[in-house]
PDB file of C-alpha atoms in Angstrom:
ATOM      1  CA  MET A   8     -86.400  52.814  69.216  1.00 33.00           C
ATOM      2  CA  ASN A   9     -82.794  51.748  69.652  1.00 39.00           C
ATOM      3  CA  MET A  10     -81.270  52.736  66.310  1.00 41.00           C
ATOM      4  CA  SER A  11     -78.055  50.865  67.077  1.00 44.00           C
ATOM      5  CA  ARG A  12     -79.896  47.615  66.304  1.00 48.00           C
ATOM      6  CA  LYS A  13     -79.949  48.622  62.665  1.00 64.00           C
ATOM      7  CA  THR A  14     -76.169  48.833  62.369  1.00 66.00           C
ATOM      8  CA  ILE A  15     -74.384  46.007  60.606  1.00 70.00           C
ATOM      9  CA  SER A  16     -73.630  42.792  62.466  1.00 69.00           C
ATOM     10  CA  ALA A  17     -70.363  41.872  64.158  1.00 71.00           C
ATOM     11  CA  PHE A  18     -69.839  39.164  61.524  1.00 58.00           C
ATOM     12  CA  LYS A  19     -70.179  41.711  58.706  1.00 64.00           C
ATOM     13  CA  ARG A  20     -67.794  44.101  60.484  1.00 64.00           C
ATOM     14  CA  GLU A  21     -65.159  41.376  60.746  1.00 66.00           C
ATOM     15  CA  LEU A  22     -65.682  40.391  57.110  1.00 59.00           C
ATOM     16  CA  LEU A  23     -65.198  43.987  55.946  1.00 59.00           C
ATOM     17  CA  GLU A  24     -61.957  44.179  57.914  1.00 63.00           C
ATOM     18  CA  ARG A  25     -60.629  40.922  56.444  1.00 60.00           C
ATOM     19  CA  GLU A  26     -61.576  41.952  52.914  1.00 57.00           C
ATOM     20  CA  ALA A  27     -60.537  45.612  53.101  1.00 62.00           C
ATOM     21  CA  ARG A  28     -57.616  45.184  50.714  1.00 60.00           C
ATOM     22  CA  LYS A  29     -59.695  43.098  48.292  1.00 59.00           C
ATOM     23  CA  ASN A  30     -62.506  45.667  48.236  1.00 53.00           C
ATOM     24  CA  TRP A  31     -60.100  48.509  47.404  1.00 47.00           C
ATOM     25  CA  ASP A  32     -58.457  46.331  44.773  1.00 56.00           C
ATOM     26  CA  LYS A  33     -61.858  45.747  43.161  1.00 56.00           C
ATOM     27  CA  PHE A  34     -62.508  49.497  43.308  1.00 48.00           C
ATOM     28  CA  TYR A  35     -59.358  50.246  41.283  1.00 47.00           C
ATOM     29  CA  LYS A  36     -60.082  47.361  38.904  1.00 51.00           C
ATOM     30  CA  ARG A  37     -63.460  48.939  38.087  1.00 50.00           C
ATOM     31  CA  ASN A  38     -62.324  52.551  37.943  1.00 48.00           C
ATOM     32  CA  THR A  39     -58.617  52.286  36.962  1.00 45.00           C
ATOM     33  CA  CYS A  40     -57.237  55.851  36.918  1.00 43.00           C
ATOM     34  CA  ASN A  41     -60.540  57.539  36.153  1.00 45.00           C
ATOM     35  CA  PHE A  42     -62.428  57.916  39.449  1.00 39.00           C
ATOM     36  CA  PHE A  43     -60.491  60.587  41.356  1.00 44.00           C
ATOM     37  CA  LYS A  44     -59.419  63.825  39.712  1.00 49.00           C
ATOM     38  CA  ASP A  45     -55.769  64.854  39.826  1.00 42.00           C
ATOM     39  CA  ARG A  46     -55.273  67.111  42.836  1.00 49.00           C
ATOM     40  CA  HIS A  47     -53.821  70.190  41.181  1.00 54.00           C
ATOM     41  CA  TRP A  48     -54.874  72.336  44.162  1.00 61.00           C
ATOM     42  CA  ILE A  49     -51.775  71.124  45.989  1.00 68.00           C
ATOM     43  CA  LYS A  50     -49.420  73.764  44.578  1.00 69.00           C
ATOM     44  CA  ASP A  51     -50.888  76.782  46.358  1.00 76.00           C
ATOM     45  CA  GLU A  52     -52.305  74.971  49.382  1.00 82.00           C
ATOM     46  CA  PHE A  53     -49.159  73.014  50.236  1.00 80.00           C
ATOM     47  CA  VAL A  54     -47.002  76.146  50.018  1.00 82.00           C
ATOM     48  CA  GLN A  55     -49.417  78.101  52.227  1.00 87.00           C
ATOM     49  CA  LEU A  56     -49.813  75.262  54.702  1.00 89.00           C
ATOM     50  CA  CYS A  57     -46.069  74.562  55.048  1.00 90.00           C
ATOM     51  CA  PRO A  58     -44.094  77.794  54.565  1.00 91.00           C
ATOM     52  CA  GLU A  59     -41.208  76.284  56.550  1.00 92.00           C
ATOM     53  CA  LEU A  60     -40.519  73.819  53.726  1.00 91.00           C
ATOM     54  CA  ASP A  61     -38.396  75.059  50.835  1.00 90.00           C
ATOM     55  CA  TRP A  62     -40.136  73.340  47.936  1.00 85.00           C
ATOM     56  CA  LYS A  63     -37.292  74.263  45.580  1.00 84.00           C
ATOM     57  CA  GLU A  64     -34.919  72.069  47.575  1.00 87.00           C
ATOM     58  CA  PRO A  65     -34.587  68.281  47.049  1.00 90.00           C
ATOM     59  CA  LEU A  66     -36.987  67.317  49.832  1.00 92.00           C
ATOM     60  CA  ILE A  67     -37.813  63.676  50.544  1.00 92.00           C
ATOM     61  CA  GLY A  68     -41.502  62.917  50.929  1.00 90.00           C
ATOM     62  CA  LEU A  69     -43.877  60.009  51.428  1.00 89.00           C
ATOM     63  CA  GLU A  70     -47.433  59.694  50.211  1.00 84.00           C
ATOM     64  CA  ALA A  71     -49.182  57.065  52.292  1.00 83.00           C
ATOM     65  CA  GLY A  72     -52.226  55.824  50.417  1.00 75.00           C
ATOM     66  CA  CYS A  73     -51.104  56.995  46.992  1.00 60.00           C
ATOM     67  CA  GLY A  74     -53.964  55.395  45.049  1.00 62.00           C
ATOM     68  CA  VAL A  75     -53.236  55.730  41.338  1.00 52.00           C
ATOM     69  CA  GLY A  76     -51.108  58.850  41.735  1.00 57.00           C
ATOM     70  CA  ASN A  77     -53.702  61.647  41.678  1.00 69.00           C
ATOM     71  CA  LEU A  78     -51.625  63.607  44.190  1.00 77.00           C
ATOM     72  CA  LEU A  79     -48.205  62.098  43.522  1.00 76.00           C
ATOM     73  CA  PHE A  80     -47.910  63.039  39.853  1.00 77.00           C
ATOM     74  CA  PRO A  81     -49.156  66.661  40.154  1.00 79.00           C
ATOM     75  CA  LEU A  82     -46.891  67.138  43.177  1.00 81.00           C
ATOM     76  CA  CYS A  83     -43.803  65.961  41.293  1.00 78.00           C
ATOM     77  CA  GLU A  84     -44.789  68.012  38.258  1.00 81.00           C
ATOM     78  CA  VAL A  85     -45.031  71.211  40.299  1.00 81.00           C
ATOM     79  CA  PHE A  86     -41.968  70.498  42.452  1.00 84.00           C
ATOM     80  CA  PRO A  87     -39.544  68.582  40.191  1.00 84.00           C
ATOM     81  CA  ASP A  88     -36.757  68.425  42.805  1.00 87.00           C
ATOM     82  CA  LEU A  89     -38.846  66.308  45.169  1.00 84.00           C
ATOM     83  CA  PHE A  90     -37.946  62.686  45.772  1.00 86.00           C
ATOM     84  CA  MET A  91     -41.218  60.943  46.573  1.00 83.00           C
ATOM     85  CA  ASN A  92     -41.863  57.538  48.093  1.00 83.00           C
ATOM     86  CA  ALA A  93     -45.354  56.096  47.847  1.00 76.00           C
ATOM     87  CA  CYS A  94     -47.316  53.144  49.164  1.00 73.00           C
ATOM     88  CA  ASP A  95     -50.910  51.963  49.081  1.00 63.00           C
ATOM     89  CA  PHE A  96     -53.153  49.281  50.535  1.00 53.00           C
ATOM     90  CA  SER A  97     -54.209  48.109  47.054  1.00 44.00           C
ATOM     91  CA  PRO A  98     -51.576  46.330  44.919  1.00 42.00           C
ATOM     92  CA  ARG A  99     -53.629  47.142  41.829  1.00 38.00           C
ATOM     93  CA  ALA A 100     -53.493  50.863  42.608  1.00 35.00           C
ATOM     94  CA  VAL A 101     -49.759  50.648  43.152  1.00 35.00           C
ATOM     95  CA  GLN A 102     -49.366  48.925  39.804  1.00 39.00           C
ATOM     96  CA  PHE A 103     -50.694  52.065  38.150  1.00 34.00           C
ATOM     97  CA  VAL A 104     -47.904  54.170  39.635  1.00 36.00           C
ATOM     98  CA  LYS A 105     -45.286  51.385  39.384  1.00 37.00           C
ATOM     99  CA  VAL A 106     -44.030  51.391  42.941  1.00 39.00           C
ATOM    100  CA  HIS A 107     -43.797  48.628  45.532  1.00 36.00           C
ATOM    101  CA  SER A 108     -46.619  48.454  48.059  1.00 38.00           C
ATOM    102  CA  THR A 109     -46.607  47.422  51.688  1.00 38.00           C
ATOM    103  CA  ASN A 110     -49.064  47.120  54.521  1.00 43.00           C
ATOM    104  CA  ASP A 111     -46.377  46.296  57.067  1.00 45.00           C
ATOM    105  CA  SER A 112     -43.820  48.403  58.902  1.00 53.00           C
ATOM    106  CA  LEU A 113     -42.536  51.361  56.901  1.00 56.00           C
ATOM    107  CA  LEU A 114     -39.154  50.725  58.505  1.00 55.00           C
ATOM    108  CA  ASP A 115     -38.833  47.633  56.309  1.00 60.00           C
ATOM    109  CA  HIS A 116     -38.605  49.977  53.321  1.00 63.00           C
ATOM    110  CA  LEU A 117     -37.575  53.412  54.624  1.00 78.00           C
ATOM    111  CA  LYS A 118     -34.858  54.417  57.046  1.00 86.00           C
ATOM    112  CA  PRO A 119     -35.820  55.933  60.405  1.00 89.00           C
ATOM    113  CA  ASP A 120     -35.738  59.737  60.551  1.00 92.00           C
ATOM    114  CA  SER A 121     -35.319  60.035  56.778  1.00 92.00           C
ATOM    115  CA  ILE A 122     -38.483  61.761  55.504  1.00 93.00           C
ATOM    116  CA  ASP A 123     -39.112  65.524  55.424  1.00 96.00           C
ATOM    117  CA  PHE A 124     -42.886  65.290  55.074  1.00 94.00           C
ATOM    118  CA  CYS A 125     -45.680  62.747  54.737  1.00 92.00           C
ATOM    119  CA  CYS A 126     -48.979  63.265  52.917  1.00 90.00           C
ATOM    120  CA  LEU A 127     -52.092  61.650  54.383  1.00 91.00           C
ATOM    121  CA  ILE A 128     -54.758  62.834  51.961  1.00 88.00           C
ATOM    122  CA  PHE A 129     -58.116  61.031  52.259  1.00 87.00           C
ATOM    123  CA  VAL A 130     -56.441  57.825  53.419  1.00 86.00           C
ATOM    124  CA  LEU A 131     -56.755  57.529  57.200  1.00 90.00           C
ATOM    125  CA  SER A 132     -60.553  57.515  56.858  1.00 90.00           C
ATOM    126  CA  ALA A 133     -60.321  54.197  54.974  1.00 85.00           C
ATOM    127  CA  ILE A 134     -58.501  52.483  57.848  1.00 86.00           C
ATOM    128  CA  ASN A 135     -60.052  50.693  60.793  1.00 88.00           C
ATOM    129  CA  PRO A 136     -60.046  53.185  63.709  1.00 90.00           C
ATOM    130  CA  ASP A 137     -58.464  50.491  65.883  1.00 90.00           C
ATOM    131  CA  LYS A 138     -55.399  50.587  63.602  1.00 88.00           C
ATOM    132  CA  MET A 139     -55.024  54.350  63.194  1.00 91.00           C
ATOM    133  CA  ASN A 140     -52.741  54.572  66.211  1.00 93.00           C
ATOM    134  CA  TYR A 141     -50.366  52.067  64.595  1.00 90.00           C
ATOM    135  CA  VAL A 142     -50.332  54.059  61.351  1.00 89.00           C
ATOM    136  CA  VAL A 143     -49.400  57.292  63.135  1.00 93.00           C
ATOM    137  CA  LYS A 144     -46.671  55.562  65.171  1.00 92.00           C
ATOM    138  CA  ASN A 145     -45.265  54.107  61.952  1.00 88.00           C
ATOM    139  CA  ILE A 146     -45.134  57.510  60.273  1.00 91.00           C
ATOM    140  CA  TYR A 147     -43.508  59.075  63.333  1.00 94.00           C
ATOM    141  CA  LYS A 148     -40.600  56.634  63.077  1.00 92.00           C
ATOM    142  CA  ILE A 149     -39.639  57.531  59.505  1.00 92.00           C
ATOM    143  CA  LEU A 150     -40.038  61.326  59.782  1.00 95.00           C
ATOM    144  CA  LYS A 151     -37.106  63.559  60.613  1.00 96.00           C
ATOM    145  CA  THR A 152     -37.369  65.694  63.748  1.00 96.00           C
ATOM    146  CA  ASP A 153     -39.635  68.637  62.824  1.00 96.00           C
ATOM    147  CA  GLY A 154     -40.849  66.589  59.850  1.00 97.00           C
ATOM    148  CA  LEU A 155     -44.432  67.324  58.839  1.00 97.00           C
ATOM    149  CA  VAL A 156     -47.615  65.373  58.247  1.00 96.00           C
ATOM    150  CA  ILE A 157     -49.862  67.118  55.720  1.00 94.00           C
ATOM    151  CA  PHE A 158     -53.378  65.849  56.342  1.00 95.00           C
ATOM    152  CA  ARG A 159     -56.782  66.247  54.735  1.00 92.00           C
ATOM    153  CA  ASP A 160     -59.771  63.956  55.189  1.00 93.00           C
ATOM    154  CA  TYR A 161     -63.509  63.770  55.793  1.00 94.00           C
ATOM    155  CA  ALA A 162     -64.908  65.758  58.720  1.00 97.00           C
ATOM    156  CA  GLU A 163     -67.833  64.643  60.837  1.00 95.00           C
ATOM    157  CA  ASN A 164     -71.185  65.887  59.523  1.00 93.00           C
ATOM    158  CA  ASP A 165     -69.808  66.142  56.001  1.00 94.00           C
ATOM    159  CA  HIS A 166     -72.527  65.716  53.380  1.00 92.00           C
ATOM    160  CA  ALA A 167     -71.225  62.229  52.550  1.00 90.00           C
ATOM    161  CA  MET A 168     -71.666  61.162  56.180  1.00 93.00           C
ATOM    162  CA  LEU A 169     -75.223  62.455  56.331  1.00 91.00           C
ATOM    163  CA  ARG A 170     -76.157  60.426  53.240  1.00 89.00           C
ATOM    164  CA  PHE A 171     -75.335  57.092  54.886  1.00 87.00           C
ATOM    165  CA  ASN A 172     -78.171  55.200  56.553  1.00 89.00           C
ATOM    166  CA  GLU A 173     -78.056  53.167  59.761  1.00 86.00           C
ATOM    167  CA  ARG A 174     -77.696  49.884  57.859  1.00 86.00           C
ATOM    168  CA  GLN A 175     -74.369  51.175  56.528  1.00 86.00           C
ATOM    169  CA  LYS A 176     -73.103  52.136  59.964  1.00 89.00           C
ATOM    170  CA  ILE A 177     -70.259  49.992  61.300  1.00 87.00           C
ATOM    171  CA  SER A 178     -69.581  51.988  64.446  1.00 87.00           C
ATOM    172  CA  GLU A 179     -69.603  55.608  65.576  1.00 89.00           C
ATOM    173  CA  LYS A 180     -68.713  57.738  62.497  1.00 94.00           C
ATOM    174  CA  LEU A 181     -67.543  54.678  60.522  1.00 93.00           C
ATOM    175  CA  TYR A 182     -69.629  53.610  57.521  1.00 91.00           C
ATOM    176  CA  VAL A 183     -69.449  51.139  54.647  1.00 87.00           C
ATOM    177  CA  ARG A 184     -70.140  52.092  51.049  1.00 82.00           C
ATOM    178  CA  GLN A 185     -72.019  49.847  48.631  1.00 78.00           C
ATOM    179  CA  ASP A 186     -68.731  48.575  47.188  1.00 77.00           C
ATOM    180  CA  GLY A 187     -67.478  47.417  50.592  1.00 76.00           C
ATOM    181  CA  THR A 188     -64.951  50.218  51.126  1.00 82.00           C
ATOM    182  CA  ARG A 189     -65.188  52.127  54.388  1.00 85.00           C
ATOM    183  CA  ALA A 190     -65.192  55.787  55.364  1.00 90.00           C
ATOM    184  CA  TYR A 191     -64.558  57.377  58.751  1.00 94.00           C
ATOM    185  CA  PHE A 192     -65.419  60.998  59.577  1.00 96.00           C
ATOM    186  CA  PHE A 193     -63.096  62.897  61.923  1.00 97.00           C
ATOM    187  CA  SER A 194     -63.502  65.585  64.537  1.00 97.00           C
ATOM    188  CA  GLU A 195     -60.743  68.111  65.108  1.00 97.00           C
ATOM    189  CA  ASN A 196     -60.300  67.070  68.733  1.00 97.00           C
ATOM    190  CA  GLU A 197     -59.821  63.377  68.046  1.00 97.00           C
ATOM    191  CA  LEU A 198     -57.195  64.080  65.389  1.00 98.00           C
ATOM    192  CA  SER A 199     -55.338  66.295  67.828  1.00 98.00           C
ATOM    193  CA  ASP A 200     -55.457  63.544  70.452  1.00 98.00           C
ATOM    194  CA  LEU A 201     -54.381  60.861  67.969  1.00 98.00           C
ATOM    195  CA  PHE A 202     -51.289  62.681  66.749  1.00 98.00           C
ATOM    196  CA  CYS A 203     -50.275  64.503  69.928  1.00 98.00           C
ATOM    197  CA  SER A 204     -50.320  61.240  71.891  1.00 97.00           C
ATOM    198  CA  ASN A 205     -47.827  59.841  69.381  1.00 97.00           C
ATOM    199  CA  GLY A 206     -45.155  62.524  69.453  1.00 97.00           C
ATOM    200  CA  PHE A 207     -46.569  65.260  67.227  1.00 98.00           C
ATOM    201  CA  ALA A 208     -47.519  68.889  67.740  1.00 98.00           C
ATOM    202  CA  ASP A 209     -50.753  70.010  66.094  1.00 97.00           C
ATOM    203  CA  ASP A 210     -49.562  73.163  64.344  1.00 97.00           C
ATOM    204  CA  ILE A 211     -52.750  73.548  62.286  1.00 97.00           C
ATOM    205  CA  ILE A 212     -56.168  71.906  62.584  1.00 97.00           C
ATOM    206  CA  GLU A 213     -58.958  73.563  60.645  1.00 96.00           C
ATOM    207  CA  LEU A 214     -62.160  72.800  58.801  1.00 96.00           C
ATOM    208  CA  VAL A 215     -62.231  73.348  55.049  1.00 92.00           C
ATOM    209  CA  HIS A 216     -65.592  74.030  53.430  1.00 93.00           C
ATOM    210  CA  LYS A 217     -65.992  73.221  49.741  1.00 89.00           C
ATOM    211  CA  LYS A 218     -68.776  72.427  47.296  1.00 87.00           C
ATOM    212  CA  THR A 219     -69.219  69.474  44.987  1.00 79.00           C
ATOM    213  CA  ILE A 220     -70.789  70.816  41.803  1.00 78.00           C
ATOM    214  CA  ASN A 221     -71.888  68.818  38.776  1.00 75.00           C
ATOM    215  CA  ILE A 222     -74.068  70.973  36.539  1.00 78.00           C
ATOM    216  CA  LYS A 223     -74.890  68.095  34.186  1.00 76.00           C
ATOM    217  CA  GLU A 224     -76.292  65.970  37.017  1.00 75.00           C
ATOM    218  CA  GLY A 225     -77.730  68.898  38.971  1.00 77.00           C
ATOM    219  CA  VAL A 226     -75.452  68.340  41.962  1.00 78.00           C
ATOM    220  CA  ASN A 227     -74.498  71.224  44.252  1.00 84.00           C
ATOM    221  CA  VAL A 228     -73.754  70.050  47.776  1.00 90.00           C
ATOM    222  CA  PRO A 229     -71.605  71.436  50.611  1.00 91.00           C
ATOM    223  CA  ARG A 230     -68.582  69.412  51.735  1.00 93.00           C
ATOM    224  CA  THR A 231     -66.640  69.641  54.973  1.00 96.00           C
ATOM    225  CA  PHE A 232     -63.087  68.364  55.323  1.00 95.00           C
ATOM    226  CA  VAL A 233     -60.551  68.646  58.111  1.00 96.00           C
ATOM    227  CA  GLN A 234     -57.096  69.891  57.153  1.00 94.00           C
ATOM    228  CA  CYS A 235     -54.094  69.635  59.461  1.00 96.00           C
ATOM    229  CA  LYS A 236     -50.379  70.076  59.766  1.00 97.00           C
ATOM    230  CA  PHE A 237     -48.695  67.955  62.401  1.00 98.00           C
ATOM    231  CA  ARG A 238     -45.016  68.326  63.300  1.00 98.00           C
ATOM    232  CA  LYS A 239     -42.822  65.610  64.770  1.00 98.00           C
ATOM    233  CA  ILE A 240     -41.278  66.648  68.060  1.00 96.00           C
ATOM    234  CA  VAL A 241     -38.648  64.806  70.099  1.00 74.00           C
TER     235      VAL A 241
END
């Protein structure tokens, strides 16, 4: 049997692309600030991942895909000298952190070569793979030379990927959730190719294995993420 026949139609794929912003806006309307936990793991992991950054200095950072601030606020709390910029696809999410959003060129809002580091934490997976190249090019333009991209996202064969059925499959490794939001699952090699072809060096690319545990609901499942550090080179 040709399983590809069970994937969603071309019409549905186009509709999901057109309504991507609306679907994320509905997500944040339903869940407000309560769905994702604050990412307090950043203190130790960011320092270990990027020892070349002096976190006590007034660094300038960007969080692309800030959501409702689950990374932004803990990051600024731990490193009070940071000056953080933030943007998100969903205006409603941005409203929660009271910053101005954009889905256009970052150069309309940030100067070229002005950012020390950029966080891409579980955001690139929500973007159409056809547009990922544009996102990386955009980030390259605003980073300083030797500026860093700190990346974590879903890895292929993560438990979440294995739970999707063929009717939720948009294309290879790209799936749609019941609420209309999308999730892509990365391999290490394709991330290396994506960033290195756009002016970055792949200093670190590694798989991170975690567990999602909810004793009350009897959940104990393995998770697999890919964590990277990319450095802008001339």
